[in-house]
Coordinates of N, CA and C in Angstrom, one line a residue:
T22 N 0.9 -1.2 -0.3 CA -0.4 0.3 -0.2 C 1.2 1.3 -0.1
A23 N 2.0 1.8 0.5 CA 3.0 2.5 0.4 C 3.5 2.8 -1.5
I24 N 4.0 2.0 -1.8 CA 3.6 2.2 -3.8 C 2.5 3.2 -4.7
P25 N 1.5 2.4 -3.9 CA 0.1 3.0 -4.5 C 0.3 4.4 -3.7
A26 N 0.4 4.5 -2.4 CA 0.8 5.8 -1.9 C 0.9 7.4 -2.2
L27 N 2.6 6.4 -2.6 CA 3.9 6.8 -3.4 C 3.1 7.3 -4.1
G28 N 3.3 7.1 -5.0 CA 2.4 7.1 -6.7 C 1.3 8.2 -6.7
F29 N 0.4 7.9 -5.5 CA -0.5 9.1 -5.4 C 0.1 10.1 -5.3
V30 N 1.1 10.0 -4.1 CA 1.9 11.2 -3.5 C 1.9 12.4 -4.8
L31 N 2.5 11.3 -5.2 CA 4.3 12.0 -7.0 C 3.3 13.1 -7.9
W32 N 1.9 11.9 -8.2 CA 1.1 12.1 -8.9 C 0.2 13.8 -8.8
D33 N 0.0 13.8 -8.2 CA -0.7 15.3 -7.1 C 0.1 16.6 -7.1
A34 N 1.3 15.9 -6.6 CA 2.7 17.0 -6.4 C 3.2 17.6 -7.5
V35 N 2.9 17.0 -8.9 CA 3.1 17.4 -9.7 C 2.3 18.3 -11.4
A36 N 1.4 17.2 -10.4 CA -0.3 17.7 -11.0 C 0.0 19.1 -10.5
L37 N -0.4 19.8 -9.0 CA -0.7 20.7 -8.4 C -0.2 21.9 -8.9
G38 N 1.9 21.2 -8.4 CA 2.4 22.1 -9.0 C 3.1 22.8 -9.8
Y39 N 3.8 21.5 -10.8 CA 3.7 22.4 -12.0 C 2.5 23.1 -13.0
A40 N 1.3 22.7 -13.1 CA 0.9 23.3 -14.1 C 0.5 25.0 -13.8
P41 N 0.0 26.6 -14.6 CA -0.6 27.1 -14.1 C -1.7 27.2 -13.6
F42 N -1.6 27.6 -13.4 CA -3.4 28.0 -12.3 C -4.5 28.8 -13.8
E43 N -4.8 28.7 -14.3 CA -6.1 29.0 -14.7 C -7.1 29.1 -14.3
A44 N -8.1 30.0 -13.8 CA -10.1 30.2 -14.1 C -9.9 28.8 -15.1
G45 N -11.9 27.5 -14.6 CA -12.1 27.3 -15.3 C -10.9 25.9 -16.4
V46 N -10.1 26.4 -16.7 CA -9.0 25.1 -17.3 C -8.5 23.9 -15.9
D47 N -8.7 23.0 -16.7 CA -8.3 21.8 -16.4 C -6.6 21.7 -16.1
P48 N -6.1 21.5 -14.7 CA -4.5 21.8 -15.1 C -3.9 20.5 -15.6
L49 N -4.3 19.4 -15.7 CA -4.3 18.3 -16.7 C -4.6 17.8 -18.2
V50 N -5.0 18.7 -18.6 CA -4.8 19.3 -19.5 C -3.9 20.9 -20.1
N51 N -3.4 21.2 -19.0 CA -2.1 22.0 -19.5 C -0.9 21.3 -19.1
L52 N -0.9 20.3 -18.3 CA 0.0 19.6 -18.5 C 0.4 18.8 -20.1
A53 N -0.7 17.8 -20.3 CA -0.8 17.2 -20.8 C -0.3 18.5 -23.1
Q54 N -0.6 19.6 -22.3 CA 0.1 20.5 -23.9 C 1.5 21.0 -24.0
Q55 N 1.3 20.2 -22.6 CA 3.7 21.0 -21.9 C 4.5 20.5 -23.1
G56 N 5.1 21.1 -23.6 CA 6.2 20.2 -24.4 C 6.8 19.4 -24.0
S57 N 7.1 19.1 -23.2 CA 8.6 18.8 -21.7 C 8.0 17.3 -21.4
S58 N 9.1 17.0 -21.0 CA 8.7 15.2 -20.7 C 7.9 15.2 -19.7
V59 N 7.3 16.5 -19.0 CA 6.1 16.0 -18.1 C 4.5 16.4 -19.2
G60 N 4.3 16.8 -20.2 CA 3.2 17.0 -20.7 C 3.6 14.9 -21.5
A61 N 4.2 14.3 -22.1 CA 5.3 12.7 -22.0 C 4.2 12.5 -21.1
A62 N 4.9 12.3 -19.4 CA 4.5 12.1 -18.5 C 2.7 12.4 -18.4
V63 N 2.6 12.7 -18.3 CA 1.3 13.5 -18.4 C 0.0 12.7 -19.3
Q64 N 0.3 12.4 -20.4 CA 0.2 11.4 -21.8 C -0.2 10.0 -21.0
L65 N 1.2 9.2 -20.6 CA 1.0 8.5 -20.9 C 0.3 7.5 -19.2
F66 N 0.1 8.2 -18.4 CA 0.1 7.8 -17.1 C -1.8 7.9 -17.4
A67 N -2.6 8.8 -18.7 CA -4.0 8.7 -19.0 C -3.3 7.2 -19.7
L68 N -2.9 6.4 -20.8 CA -3.1 6.3 -21.1 C -3.0 4.6 -20.9
S69 N -2.2 4.6 -19.5 CA -1.6 3.4 -18.3 C -2.6 3.4 -17.8
A70 N -4.0 4.3 -17.7 CA -4.6 4.6 -17.0 C -6.3 3.5 -17.2
V71 N -6.6 4.0 -18.6 CA -7.5 3.6 -18.8 C -7.0 1.9 -19.9
A72 N -6.0 1.5 -19.9 CA -5.4 0.5 -20.5 C -5.7 -0.4 -19.8
T73 N -4.8 0.0 -18.0 CA -5.6 -0.8 -17.2 C -7.0 -1.4 -17.1
S74 N -7.7 0.0 -16.5 CA -9.2 -0.4 -16.8 C -9.1 -1.6 -17.8
T75 N -9.5 -1.1 -18.9 CA -9.5 -1.9 -20.1 C -9.3 -3.9 -19.4
I76 N -7.9 -3.7 -19.0 CA -7.1 -5.2 -18.8 C -8.6 -5.8 -18.6
G77 N -8.7 -5.0 -16.4 CA -9.6 -5.9 -15.6 C -10.8 -6.4 -16.1
F78 N -11.0 -4.9 -17.4 CA -12.7 -5.6 -17.2 C -12.3 -6.6 -18.0
I79 N -11.4 -6.6 -19.6 CA -12.2 -8.0 -20.6 C -12.0 -8.8 -19.7
L80 N -10.7 -9.6 -18.0 CA -10.5 -10.7 -17.9 C -11.7 -11.1 -17.0
G81 N -11.7 -9.9 -16.2 CA -13.1 -9.9 -15.4 C -14.6 -10.6 -16.1
L82 N -14.9 -9.7 -16.7 CA -16.2 -10.0 -17.8 C -16.4 -11.3 -18.6
S83 N -14.7 -11.6 -19.1 CA -14.3 -12.6 -19.7 C -15.0 -13.9 -19.3
D84 N -14.3 -13.8 -18.0 CA -14.5 -15.1 -16.9 C -15.5 -15.7 -16.5
F85 N -16.3 -14.2 -16.5 CA -17.9 -14.6 -15.8 C -18.1 -15.2 -17.8
F86 N -18.0 -15.0 -19.0 CA -18.9 -15.7 -19.4 C -18.4 -17.0 -20.0
E87 N -17.0 -17.3 -19.1 CA -16.7 -17.7 -18.9 C -17.5 -19.2 -18.9
D88 N -17.4 -18.8 -17.0 CA -18.2 -20.4 -16.4 C -19.4 -20.1 -16.4
S89 N -20.2 -18.7 -16.9 CA -22.2 -19.2 -17.7 C -22.1 -20.3 -19.1
I90 N -20.9 -20.0 -20.0 CA -20.8 -21.1 -20.7 C -20.2 -22.2 -21.0
G91 N -19.5 -22.3 -19.9 CA -18.5 -24.1 -19.1 C -19.9 -25.1 -18.9
K92 N -21.5 -23.4 -18.3 CA -21.8 -24.9 -17.7 C -22.9 -25.3 -18.6
R93 N -23.1 -24.4 -19.8 CA -24.1 -25.1 -21.2 C -23.2 -25.9 -22.2
M94 N -22.4 -25.1 -22.3 CA -21.5 -25.9 -23.0 C -20.6 -26.9 -23.1
S95 N -20.0 -28.1 -23.7 CA -18.5 -28.6 -23.1 C -17.9 -28.0 -24.8
G96 N -16.0 -28.7 -24.3 CA -15.4 -28.6 -25.2 C -14.0 -27.2 -24.7
S97 N -13.0 -27.0 -26.0 CA -12.4 -25.8 -26.1 C -12.7 -24.0 -26.5
D98 N -13.9 -24.5 -26.6 CA -14.2 -23.4 -27.4 C -15.2 -21.8 -26.6
T99 N -15.4 -22.3 -25.1 CA -15.7 -21.4 -24.4 C -14.7 -20.8 -24.5
K100 N -13.3 -20.2 -24.3 CA -12.7 -19.3 -23.6 C -12.9 -18.6 -24.9
I101 N -12.9 -19.2 -26.3 CA -13.3 -18.5 -27.9 C -14.8 -17.3 -28.0
Y102 N -15.8 -17.6 -27.2 CA -17.2 -17.1 -27.1 C -17.0 -15.9 -25.8
S103 N -16.4 -16.4 -25.0 CA -16.4 -15.2 -24.1 C -15.8 -14.8 -24.3
Y104 N -14.2 -14.4 -24.8 CA -14.0 -13.7 -25.0 C -14.8 -12.5 -26.6
A105 N -15.4 -13.1 -27.6 CA -16.3 -12.6 -28.5 C -17.4 -12.1 -27.4
L106 N -17.8 -12.5 -26.4 CA -19.5 -12.1 -26.1 C -18.5 -10.7 -25.1
T107 N -17.4 -11.0 -24.6 CA -16.7 -9.7 -23.9 C -16.5 -8.4 -25.4
L108 N -16.0 -8.4 -26.5 CA -15.2 -7.6 -27.1 C -16.2 -7.6 -28.1
L109 N -16.4 -8.6 -28.3 CA -17.4 -7.6 -30.2 C -18.9 -6.7 -29.4
P110 N -19.6 -6.8 -28.9 CA -21.1 -5.6 -28.2 C -20.1 -4.8 -27.9
P111 N -18.4 -4.5 -27.8 CA -18.4 -2.6 -26.8 C -18.3 -2.1 -28.4
L112 N -17.2 -2.7 -28.9 CA -16.3 -2.5 -30.4 C -17.5 -2.5 -32.2
A113 N -19.0 -3.3 -31.3 CA -19.8 -2.6 -32.9 C -20.5 -1.1 -31.8
F114 N -20.5 -1.4 -30.9 CA -20.9 -0.6 -29.6 C -20.2 1.0 -30.1
A115 N -19.6 1.2 -30.3 CA -18.4 2.1 -30.3 C -18.0 2.9 -31.9
L116 N -17.6 1.7 -32.5 CA -18.0 2.0 -34.1 C -19.0 2.5 -34.9
T117 N -20.6 2.2 -33.8 CA -21.3 3.0 -34.6 C -21.3 4.5 -33.5
Y118 N -21.3 4.5 -32.5 CA -21.4 6.3 -32.3 C -20.3 6.0 -31.2
P119 N -19.0 7.3 -31.7 CA -18.0 7.2 -31.3 C -18.3 8.1 -30.1
E120 N -18.6 8.5 -30.9 CA -18.9 10.2 -29.8 C -19.6 9.8 -28.2
V121 N -19.7 8.0 -27.9 CA -20.7 7.9 -26.4 C -19.9 8.1 -25.4
F122 N -18.4 7.4 -25.6 CA -17.2 6.9 -25.4 C -17.7 7.9 -23.6
F123 N -17.1 9.3 -24.3 CA -16.8 10.4 -23.5 C -17.7 10.7 -22.5
K124 N -19.2 10.5 -22.9 CA -20.2 11.0 -22.2 C -20.9 10.3 -21.4
A125 N -20.5 8.5 -21.9 CA -20.2 7.5 -20.8 C -19.2 7.6 -19.3
L126 N -17.7 8.3 -20.1 CA -17.2 9.0 -18.7 C -17.9 9.3 -18.1
D127 N -18.4 10.7 -18.3 CA -18.7 12.3 -18.2 C -20.1 11.6 -17.2
F128 N -20.9 10.9 -17.6 CA -21.5 10.2 -16.5 C -21.2 10.0 -16.1
A129 N -20.2 8.5 -15.0 CA -20.1 7.8 -14.4 C -19.3 8.6 -13.9
G130 N -18.8 9.5 -14.0 CA -18.2 10.4 -13.0 C -18.5 10.7 -12.4
I131 N -19.9 11.4 -12.7 CA -20.2 12.3 -11.7 C -20.9 11.8 -10.6
Y132 N -21.7 10.2 -11.3 CA -22.7 9.7 -10.5 C -21.2 9.1 -9.3
G133 N -20.1 9.0 -10.1 CA -19.8 7.1 -8.7 C -18.0 8.5 -7.9
V134 N -18.3 10.4 -8.1 CA -18.2 10.8 -7.2 C -19.7 11.6 -6.1
C135 N -20.3 11.5 -6.7 CA -21.5 11.5 -5.9 C -20.8 10.8 -4.2
T136 N -21.4 9.5 -5.1 CA -21.9 8.3 -4.8 C -20.3 7.6 -3.6
L137 N -19.2 8.1 -4.1 CA -17.6 8.0 -3.2 C -18.0 9.5 -2.0
F138 N -18.1 9.9 -2.2 CA -18.2 11.2 -1.5 C -19.3 12.1 -0.9
G139 N -19.9 11.2 -1.2 CA -21.7 12.0 -0.9 C -22.3 10.8 0.3
V140 N -22.6 9.7 -0.5 CA -23.4 8.8 0.1 C -22.7 8.2 0.7
I141 N -21.4 7.3 1.2 CA -20.8 6.8 0.8 C -20.6 8.0 2.9
P142 N -20.1 8.1 3.4 CA -19.2 9.0 3.7 C -20.2 8.9 5.3
P143 N -21.9 9.6 4.9 CA -22.9 9.5 6.4 C -23.1 8.1 6.3
L144 N -22.9 7.0 5.0 CA -23.9 5.9 5.4 C -22.0 4.9 6.6
M145 N -21.4 5.4 6.3 CA -21.0 4.8 7.1 C -20.8 5.7 8.4
A146 N -20.8 7.2 8.0 CA -21.2 7.6 9.9 C -22.4 7.0 10.7
W147 N -23.1 6.9 9.8 CA -24.6 6.2 10.9 C -24.6 4.7 10.8
Q148 N -24.3 4.5 11.9 CA -24.9 2.8 11.9 C -25.5 2.5 11.9

């Protein structure tokens, strides 16, 4: 737990200390637009965050489908079908509606943050 905590503290120090403050502008956008190695590091960090969450999603959902399909099917094709069920519907949806990812991300962020910081702490305090 110390390594992620250290990474979080370092990330906050870089993001908050290096970016110039402009009202109404996201500091991460400012950092990403920097021409230096800091801009590249910010972009690499953002790409890593998306990639690792995608990998976790794919592995978890494909294992779920593999367990579900394995009960109804026999043979070695269950892994292929589970990955197809995991990857093909989102791929088809993304190719049909390419702009919906950012809208869904905004929606998930709004309700995730409200739940995480607005609902869970009062429920934890209320015994």
